[in-house]
mmCIF file of C-alpha atoms in Angstrom:
data_model
loop_
_atom_site.group_PDB
_atom_site.id
_atom_site.type_symbol
_atom_site.label_atom_id
_atom_site.label_comp_id
_atom_site.label_asym_id
_atom_site.label_seq_id
_atom_site.Cartn_x
_atom_site.Cartn_y
_atom_site.Cartn_z
ATOM 1 C CA MET A 1019 -3.781 89.127 16.464
ATOM 2 C CA SER A 1020 -1.064 88.420 13.809
ATOM 3 C CA ILE A 1021 -0.038 85.439 11.659
ATOM 4 C CA ARG A 1022 3.514 85.229 10.193
ATOM 5 C CA ARG A 1023 5.637 82.569 8.590
ATOM 6 C CA CYS A 1024 8.456 81.244 10.797
ATOM 7 C CA PRO A 1025 11.469 79.231 9.380
ATOM 8 C CA ALA A 1026 12.596 76.318 11.154
ATOM 9 C CA ARG A 1027 14.091 76.836 14.716
ATOM 10 C CA CYS A 1028 12.197 80.000 14.870
ATOM 11 C CA ARG A 1029 12.138 81.385 18.339
ATOM 12 C CA THR A 1030 8.634 82.606 19.428
ATOM 13 C CA SER A 1031 7.806 85.659 21.492
ATOM 14 C CA SER A 1032 7.202 83.274 24.400
ATOM 15 C CA GLY A 1033 10.757 82.196 24.303
ATOM 16 C CA SER A 1034 10.098 78.612 22.982
ATOM 17 C CA THR A 1035 12.043 77.280 19.949
ATOM 18 C CA ALA A 1036 10.634 75.212 17.282
ATOM 19 C CA HIS A 1037 12.411 71.917 16.435
ATOM 20 C CA GLY A 1038 12.232 69.684 13.454
ATOM 21 C CA GLY A 1039 13.269 69.216 9.857
ATOM 22 C CA ALA A 1040 13.369 71.644 6.990
ATOM 23 C CA GLY A 1041 10.019 73.259 6.174
ATOM 24 C CA GLN A 1042 7.874 76.014 7.048
ATOM 25 C CA ALA A 1043 5.745 76.839 10.165
ATOM 26 C CA TRP A 1044 2.964 79.304 10.866
ATOM 27 C CA LEU A 1045 3.047 81.193 14.109
ATOM 28 C CA ILE A 1046 -0.151 82.610 15.520
ATOM 29 C CA ASP A 1047 0.626 85.465 17.797
ATOM 30 C CA ALA A 1048 -2.398 85.787 20.183
ATOM 31 C CA HIS A 1049 -0.616 87.796 22.792
ATOM 32 C CA GLY A 1050 -2.523 91.060 21.856
ATOM 33 C CA TRP A 1051 -6.006 89.452 21.828
ATOM 34 C CA ALA A 1052 -8.603 91.608 23.347
ATOM 35 C CA PRO A 1053 -11.449 89.817 25.100
ATOM 36 C CA GLY A 1054 -13.897 92.708 24.690
ATOM 37 C CA LEU A 1055 -16.118 94.284 27.469
ATOM 38 C CA PRO A 1056 -16.759 92.255 30.638
ATOM 39 C CA ASP A 1057 -20.228 90.981 31.190
ATOM 40 C CA PRO A 1058 -22.440 93.575 32.928
ATOM 41 C CA ARG A 1059 -22.933 92.986 36.594
ATOM 42 C CA PRO A 1060 -26.080 94.081 38.443
ATOM 43 C CA THR A 1061 -25.693 97.277 40.608
ATOM 44 C CA PRO A 1062 -25.955 96.398 44.188
ATOM 45 C CA LEU A 1063 -29.025 97.698 46.065
ATOM 46 C CA PRO A 1064 -28.766 100.194 48.876
ATOM 47 C CA ARG A 1065 -28.864 98.756 52.397
ATOM 48 C CA VAL A 1066 -31.174 100.177 55.043
ATOM 49 C CA ASP A 1067 -30.466 99.902 58.728
ATOM 50 C CA LEU A 1068 -32.459 101.231 61.663
ATOM 51 C CA GLY A 1069 -30.584 102.866 64.445
ATOM 52 C CA ALA A 1070 -31.735 103.488 68.062
ATOM 53 C CA LEU A 1071 -32.630 106.700 69.810
ATOM 54 C CA THR A 1072 -33.003 107.755 73.441
ATOM 55 C CA VAL A 1073 -34.490 111.151 74.317
ATOM 56 C CA GLU A 1074 -35.503 112.962 77.410
ATOM 57 C CA GLU A 1075 -39.179 113.032 78.347
ATOM 58 C CA GLY A 1076 -39.552 116.589 79.669
ATOM 59 C CA ASP A 1077 -42.282 117.904 81.888
ATOM 60 C CA SER A 1078 -44.784 119.216 79.308
ATOM 61 C CA GLY A 1079 -45.588 119.677 75.629
ATOM 62 C CA THR A 1080 -45.129 117.604 72.677
ATOM 63 C CA ARG A 1081 -42.024 117.744 70.429
ATOM 64 C CA THR A 1082 -40.805 116.033 67.405
ATOM 65 C CA VAL A 1083 -37.551 114.115 67.357
ATOM 66 C CA GLY A 1084 -35.851 112.324 64.352
ATOM 67 C CA PHE A 1085 -35.465 108.425 64.533
ATOM 68 C CA PRO A 1086 -32.268 107.636 62.623
ATOM 69 C CA VAL A 1087 -32.302 105.421 59.533
ATOM 70 C CA SER A 1088 -28.885 104.791 57.670
ATOM 71 C CA VAL A 1089 -28.557 104.023 54.020
ATOM 72 C CA THR A 1090 -25.297 102.289 52.707
ATOM 73 C CA GLY A 1091 -24.801 102.273 48.943
ATOM 74 C CA ASP A 1092 -26.406 104.435 46.207
ATOM 75 C CA GLY A 1093 -29.511 104.502 44.249
ATOM 76 C CA THR A 1094 -33.183 105.340 44.232
ATOM 77 C CA ALA A 1095 -35.252 103.421 46.724
ATOM 78 C CA SER A 1096 -38.214 103.388 49.074
ATOM 79 C CA VAL A 1097 -39.062 101.776 52.367
ATOM 80 C CA ARG A 1098 -41.959 101.602 54.708
ATOM 81 C CA VAL A 1099 -41.390 102.490 58.429
ATOM 82 C CA PHE A 1100 -43.594 101.589 61.148
ATOM 83 C CA VAL A 1101 -43.492 103.511 64.381
ATOM 84 C CA GLN A 1102 -45.287 102.323 67.650
ATOM 85 C CA ASP A 1103 -47.732 104.874 68.909
ATOM 86 C CA GLN A 1104 -47.044 106.429 72.328
ATOM 87 C CA GLY A 1105 -48.670 104.345 75.100
ATOM 88 C CA ALA A 1106 -50.301 101.901 72.666
ATOM 89 C CA THR A 1107 -49.853 98.760 70.830
ATOM 90 C CA THR A 1108 -50.796 100.188 67.439
ATOM 91 C CA TYR A 1109 -48.331 101.516 64.777
ATOM 92 C CA THR A 1110 -48.280 104.527 62.570
ATOM 93 C CA GLU A 1111 -46.681 103.729 59.114
ATOM 94 C CA ARG A 1112 -44.885 106.089 56.671
ATOM 95 C CA LEU A 1113 -43.551 105.592 53.224
ATOM 96 C CA VAL A 1114 -40.063 106.907 52.931
ATOM 97 C CA ALA A 1115 -38.303 107.829 49.608
ATOM 98 C CA ILE A 1116 -34.481 107.507 49.345
ATOM 99 C CA GLU A 1117 -32.687 109.620 46.776
ATOM 100 C CA PRO A 1118 -29.324 108.718 45.108
ATOM 101 C CA GLY A 1119 -26.442 109.782 47.466
ATOM 102 C CA GLN A 1120 -28.663 110.024 50.514
ATOM 103 C CA HIS A 1121 -27.017 108.098 53.422
ATOM 104 C CA ARG A 1122 -29.271 109.032 56.384
ATOM 105 C CA VAL A 1123 -33.070 109.490 56.846
ATOM 106 C CA GLU A 1124 -34.719 110.763 60.041
ATOM 107 C CA ILE A 1125 -38.238 109.691 60.747
ATOM 108 C CA PRO A 1126 -40.159 112.290 62.732
ATOM 109 C CA VAL A 1127 -41.583 110.883 65.910
ATOM 110 C CA GLN A 1128 -43.643 112.870 68.511
ATOM 111 C CA VAL A 1129 -42.755 112.591 72.187
ATOM 112 C CA THR A 1130 -45.000 114.140 74.867
ATOM 113 C CA GLY A 1131 -43.767 115.030 78.398
ATOM 114 C CA ASN A 1132 -45.535 115.232 81.695
ATOM 115 C CA THR A 1133 -44.933 115.125 85.478
ATOM 116 C CA ARG A 1134 -46.399 111.732 86.154
ATOM 117 C CA TRP A 1135 -44.243 108.716 87.062
ATOM 118 C CA SER A 1136 -44.053 105.692 84.663
ATOM 119 C CA PHE A 1137 -41.686 103.033 83.821
ATOM 120 C CA ASP A 1138 -39.114 104.009 80.955
ATOM 121 C CA ALA A 1139 -41.129 104.228 77.669
ATOM 122 C CA ARG A 1140 -39.995 101.978 74.942
ATOM 123 C CA ARG A 1141 -41.563 102.192 71.472
ATOM 124 C CA THR A 1142 -40.662 99.696 68.610
ATOM 125 C CA VAL A 1143 -39.708 100.937 65.211
ATOM 126 C CA LEU A 1144 -39.761 98.588 62.106
ATOM 127 C CA VAL A 1145 -38.719 98.982 58.389
ATOM 128 C CA LYS A 1146 -39.328 96.879 55.374
ATOM 129 C CA PRO A 1147 -38.237 97.386 51.729
ATOM 130 C CA VAL A 1148 -40.734 98.451 49.154
ATOM 131 C CA ARG A 1149 -38.643 99.031 46.107
ATOM 132 C CA GLY A 1150 -34.885 99.218 45.157
ATOM 133 C CA ALA A 1151 -33.435 98.440 48.568
ATOM 134 C CA PHE A 1152 -32.906 95.531 51.080
ATOM 135 C CA VAL A 1153 -33.030 95.968 54.837
ATOM 136 C CA GLY A 1154 -30.440 94.748 57.422
ATOM 137 C CA HIS A 1155 -31.142 95.912 60.866
ATOM 138 C CA TYR A 1156 -34.967 96.003 60.609
ATOM 139 C CA ALA A 1157 -36.124 96.632 64.186
ATOM 140 C CA ASP A 1158 -34.997 98.818 66.988
ATOM 141 C CA ARG A 1159 -36.471 101.244 69.769
ATOM 142 C CA LEU A 1160 -37.073 104.691 70.776
ATOM 143 C CA THR A 1161 -36.499 104.911 74.548
ATOM 144 C CA VAL A 1162 -37.821 107.702 76.774
ATOM 145 C CA PRO A 1163 -36.467 107.312 80.343
ATOM 146 C CA ASN A 1164 -38.750 108.260 83.073
ATOM 147 C CA ASP A 1165 -37.717 111.647 84.785
ATOM 148 C CA ASP A 1166 -40.543 111.988 87.358
ATOM 149 C CA PRO A 1167 -40.538 111.166 91.112
ATOM 150 C CA VAL A 1168 -42.021 107.890 92.319
ATOM 151 C CA PRO A 1169 -45.400 108.457 94.017
ATOM 152 C CA SER A 1170 -45.289 107.467 97.677
ATOM 153 C CA ILE A 1171 -48.044 105.295 99.254
ATOM 154 C CA THR A 1172 -49.851 105.688 102.478
ATOM 155 C CA ALA A 1173 -51.917 103.143 104.270
ATOM 156 C CA THR A 1174 -54.930 104.233 106.243
ATOM 157 C CA PRO A 1175 -56.482 101.645 108.719
ATOM 158 C CA VAL A 1176 -60.248 101.301 108.134
ATOM 159 C CA THR A 1177 -60.673 98.427 110.601
ATOM 160 C CA ASP A 1178 -57.333 97.285 111.933
ATOM 161 C CA GLU A 1179 -58.862 95.683 115.127
ATOM 162 C CA VAL A 1180 -61.696 93.144 114.796
ATOM 163 C CA SER A 1181 -63.157 90.150 116.630
ATOM 164 C CA GLU A 1182 -62.988 86.697 115.104
ATOM 165 C CA GLY A 1183 -65.049 86.613 111.855
ATOM 166 C CA GLY A 1184 -64.260 90.228 111.187
ATOM 167 C CA THR A 1185 -62.486 91.740 108.186
ATOM 168 C CA LEU A 1186 -59.147 93.695 108.686
ATOM 169 C CA LEU A 1187 -59.261 96.529 106.012
ATOM 170 C CA TRP A 1188 -56.745 99.184 104.985
ATOM 171 C CA GLN A 1189 -56.964 101.793 102.267
ATOM 172 C CA LEU A 1190 -53.871 102.555 100.216
ATOM 173 C CA THR A 1191 -53.412 105.921 98.616
ATOM 174 C CA LEU A 1192 -50.899 107.047 96.003
ATOM 175 C CA SER A 1193 -49.572 110.553 96.387
ATOM 176 C CA SER A 1194 -50.192 111.248 92.884
ATOM 177 C CA PRO A 1195 -51.549 109.372 89.801
ATOM 178 C CA ALA A 1196 -49.007 107.420 87.542
ATOM 179 C CA ASP A 1197 -48.906 106.519 83.766
ATOM 180 C CA SER A 1198 -47.949 102.970 84.469
ATOM 181 C CA ASN A 1199 -49.484 100.208 86.756
ATOM 182 C CA VAL A 1200 -48.091 100.461 90.350
ATOM 183 C CA THR A 1201 -48.401 97.027 91.982
ATOM 184 C CA VAL A 1202 -48.089 96.743 95.726
ATOM 185 C CA ARG A 1203 -47.395 93.416 97.344
ATOM 186 C CA GLY A 1204 -47.808 92.746 101.062
ATOM 187 C CA LEU A 1205 -45.810 89.758 102.577
ATOM 188 C CA PRO A 1206 -46.692 88.446 105.946
ATOM 189 C CA VAL A 1207 -43.846 88.749 108.612
ATOM 190 C CA ALA A 1208 -43.966 87.675 112.125
ATOM 191 C CA PRO A 1209 -45.584 90.422 114.320
ATOM 192 C CA ASP A 1210 -45.043 91.190 118.080
ATOM 193 C CA GLY A 1211 -47.226 88.683 119.928
ATOM 194 C CA VAL A 1212 -49.187 85.711 118.851
ATOM 195 C CA GLU A 1213 -49.488 85.466 115.068
ATOM 196 C CA LEU A 1214 -52.548 84.930 113.127
ATOM 197 C CA SER A 1215 -52.669 81.266 111.615
ATOM 198 C CA THR A 1216 -53.958 79.661 108.408
ATOM 199 C CA THR A 1217 -57.036 78.406 110.274
ATOM 200 C CA ASP A 1218 -57.857 81.923 111.626
ATOM 201 C CA VAL A 1219 -58.572 83.165 108.049
ATOM 202 C CA ASP A 1220 -61.220 82.265 105.472
ATOM 203 C CA GLU A 1221 -60.363 79.203 103.510
ATOM 204 C CA THR A 1222 -61.333 80.615 100.088
ATOM 205 C CA TRP A 1223 -59.583 84.014 100.816
ATOM 206 C CA PHE A 1224 -56.521 81.969 101.649
ATOM 207 C CA ARG A 1225 -56.469 79.800 98.593
ATOM 208 C CA GLN A 1226 -56.939 82.831 96.361
ATOM 209 C CA ARG A 1227 -53.790 84.413 97.525
ATOM 210 C CA VAL A 1228 -51.518 81.322 97.923
ATOM 211 C CA SER A 1229 -50.460 79.051 95.101
ATOM 212 C CA ARG A 1230 -50.821 75.292 95.712
ATOM 213 C CA GLU A 1231 -51.092 75.562 99.608
ATOM 214 C CA GLU A 1232 -53.835 74.419 101.824
ATOM 215 C CA PRO A 1233 -54.804 75.925 105.175
ATOM 216 C CA LEU A 1234 -54.250 72.717 107.017
ATOM 217 C CA PRO A 1235 -52.138 71.852 108.999
ATOM 218 C CA SER A 1236 -52.605 75.113 110.821
ATOM 219 C CA ARG A 1237 -49.430 77.294 110.911
ATOM 220 C CA PRO A 1238 -48.457 80.927 111.066
ATOM 221 C CA LEU A 1239 -49.273 83.108 108.070
ATOM 222 C CA SER A 1240 -45.635 84.234 107.905
ATOM 223 C CA THR A 1241 -44.434 80.635 107.105
ATOM 224 C CA THR A 1242 -46.698 80.458 104.014
ATOM 225 C CA GLY A 1243 -46.412 81.930 100.407
ATOM 226 C CA LEU A 1244 -49.421 84.322 101.158
ATOM 227 C CA GLN A 1245 -49.341 87.724 99.306
ATOM 228 C CA LEU A 1246 -51.762 90.723 99.393
ATOM 229 C CA VAL A 1247 -51.653 92.549 96.059
ATOM 230 C CA ALA A 1248 -53.106 95.702 95.111
ATOM 231 C CA VAL A 1249 -52.765 97.125 91.551
ATOM 232 C CA PHE A 1250 -53.175 100.726 90.773
ATOM 233 C CA LEU A 1251 -54.007 101.183 87.088
ATOM 234 C CA PRO A 1252 -52.796 104.342 85.366
ATOM 235 C CA GLY A 1253 -54.796 107.273 86.931
ATOM 236 C CA GLN A 1254 -55.936 105.406 90.030
ATOM 237 C CA VAL A 1255 -54.962 106.624 93.417
ATOM 238 C CA THR A 1256 -56.796 104.412 95.921
ATOM 239 C CA ARG A 1257 -56.977 100.772 96.527
ATOM 240 C CA GLU A 1258 -57.921 98.377 99.359
ATOM 241 C CA LEU A 1259 -56.330 95.458 101.046
ATOM 242 C CA PHE A 1260 -58.096 93.156 103.422
ATOM 243 C CA VAL A 1261 -57.864 89.907 105.621
ATOM 244 C CA GLN A 1262 -60.956 87.976 106.195
ATOM 245 C CA THR A 1263 -61.056 86.117 109.513
ATOM 246 C CA VAL A 1264 -63.296 83.254 110.773
ATOM 247 C CA VAL A 1265 -64.808 82.340 114.132
ATOM 248 C CA ASP A 1266 -63.538 79.080 115.614
ATOM 249 C CA ALA A 1267 -64.430 77.198 118.897
ATOM 250 C CA GLU A 1268 -61.020 77.673 120.518
ATOM 251 C CA THR A 1269 -60.277 80.077 123.338
ATOM 252 C CA GLU A 1270 -57.267 82.073 121.954
ATOM 253 C CA PRO A 1271 -55.314 85.043 123.032
ATOM 254 C CA VAL A 1272 -55.113 88.290 121.091
ATOM 255 C CA GLU A 1273 -53.635 87.434 117.707
ATOM 256 C CA ARG A 1274 -51.908 89.874 115.260
ATOM 257 C CA VAL A 1275 -50.877 89.954 111.566
ATOM 258 C CA ARG A 1276 -48.295 92.185 109.967
ATOM 259 C CA PHE A 1277 -47.668 92.716 106.130
ATOM 260 C CA ASP A 1278 -44.685 94.518 104.828
ATOM 261 C CA LEU A 1279 -45.596 96.164 101.462
ATOM 262 C CA ALA A 1280 -43.200 96.310 98.550
ATOM 263 C CA ASN A 1281 -43.831 98.743 95.680
ATOM 264 C CA SER A 1282 -43.147 97.858 91.994
ATOM 265 C CA ALA A 1283 -42.065 101.448 91.371
ATOM 266 C CA PRO A 1284 -38.328 101.468 91.961
ATOM 267 C CA GLY A 1285 -37.160 103.653 94.973
ATOM 268 C CA ALA A 1286 -40.572 103.787 96.663
ATOM 269 C CA PRO A 1287 -40.324 103.486 100.462
ATOM 270 C CA GLY A 1288 -41.974 100.461 102.039
ATOM 271 C CA ILE A 1289 -44.743 100.519 104.691
ATOM 272 C CA SER A 1290 -46.280 97.971 106.955
ATOM 273 C CA LEU A 1291 -49.837 97.033 107.848
ATOM 274 C CA VAL A 1292 -50.537 95.682 111.308
ATOM 275 C CA GLY A 1293 -53.969 94.206 112.407
ATOM 276 C CA THR A 1294 -55.355 92.664 115.603
ATOM 277 C CA VAL A 1295 -57.884 89.832 116.041
ATOM 278 C CA THR A 1296 -59.627 89.296 119.394
ATOM 279 C CA ASP A 1297 -61.436 86.166 120.509
ATOM 280 C CA GLY A 1298 -65.113 86.444 120.436
ATOM 281 C CA ALA A 1299 -68.297 86.940 118.350
ATOM 282 C CA SER A 1300 -68.051 88.542 114.944
ATOM 283 C CA ASP A 1301 -68.089 92.218 114.733
ATOM 284 C CA GLY A 1302 -70.637 91.932 112.069
ATOM 285 C CA ARG A 1303 -68.487 92.736 108.984
#
């Protein structure tokens, strides 16, 4: 900054002209004033984002895959990563250090393969900051698609022809154990001949399998919301389905019931159960 004397009608460096009578004026030239260094600004923290990963299961063995974590920015930081354990609801945690200039981290995760059918496996991965970082996308998944064939189901009649009061019984068998629940649902459909009605079966048995319906008035089972359900837990290969009939005072022709089974495992073929009930005394079951 400079200060100089300026006579009347002196033109300044900015182009303005002083006006007035005789005398002296002092011109302060602040054009070259330097403000000094700017105020310091905080350095932005590195940002951490989880990615997503899909890997093949394989038929055997355990291998380690790297779950991706991206880092934007620069600096030293640390985060804590939580990986859901395979086939469980628990998590394994790991403290991860991030070095300056590091823009990708891979978290080692173990994947075990086998030849048993299951639904696609999805494992949740979470991350939270510990020091020197902030987290954007904090949750994602490791997906392991199923690559094993769906087990087939066979139905073997144990008692598929009974007198009134008897119990129709079938055994269901999976061709191989599975790693996920396999649910089989049997829905009644109209069979050939006279169909078993709601008053031909045990009231308690009926109410346990139908929501908000009563046996009366009597009507064919195929017109109700009745379902037979069998759940194969992981490792199980046999289950049973049954229909409990009752004795009544009416003289009736031979009656039949049919259930078409649907499997929760995608692509599994359906099968049918057919039972016959004759008029007469209980068979003792």
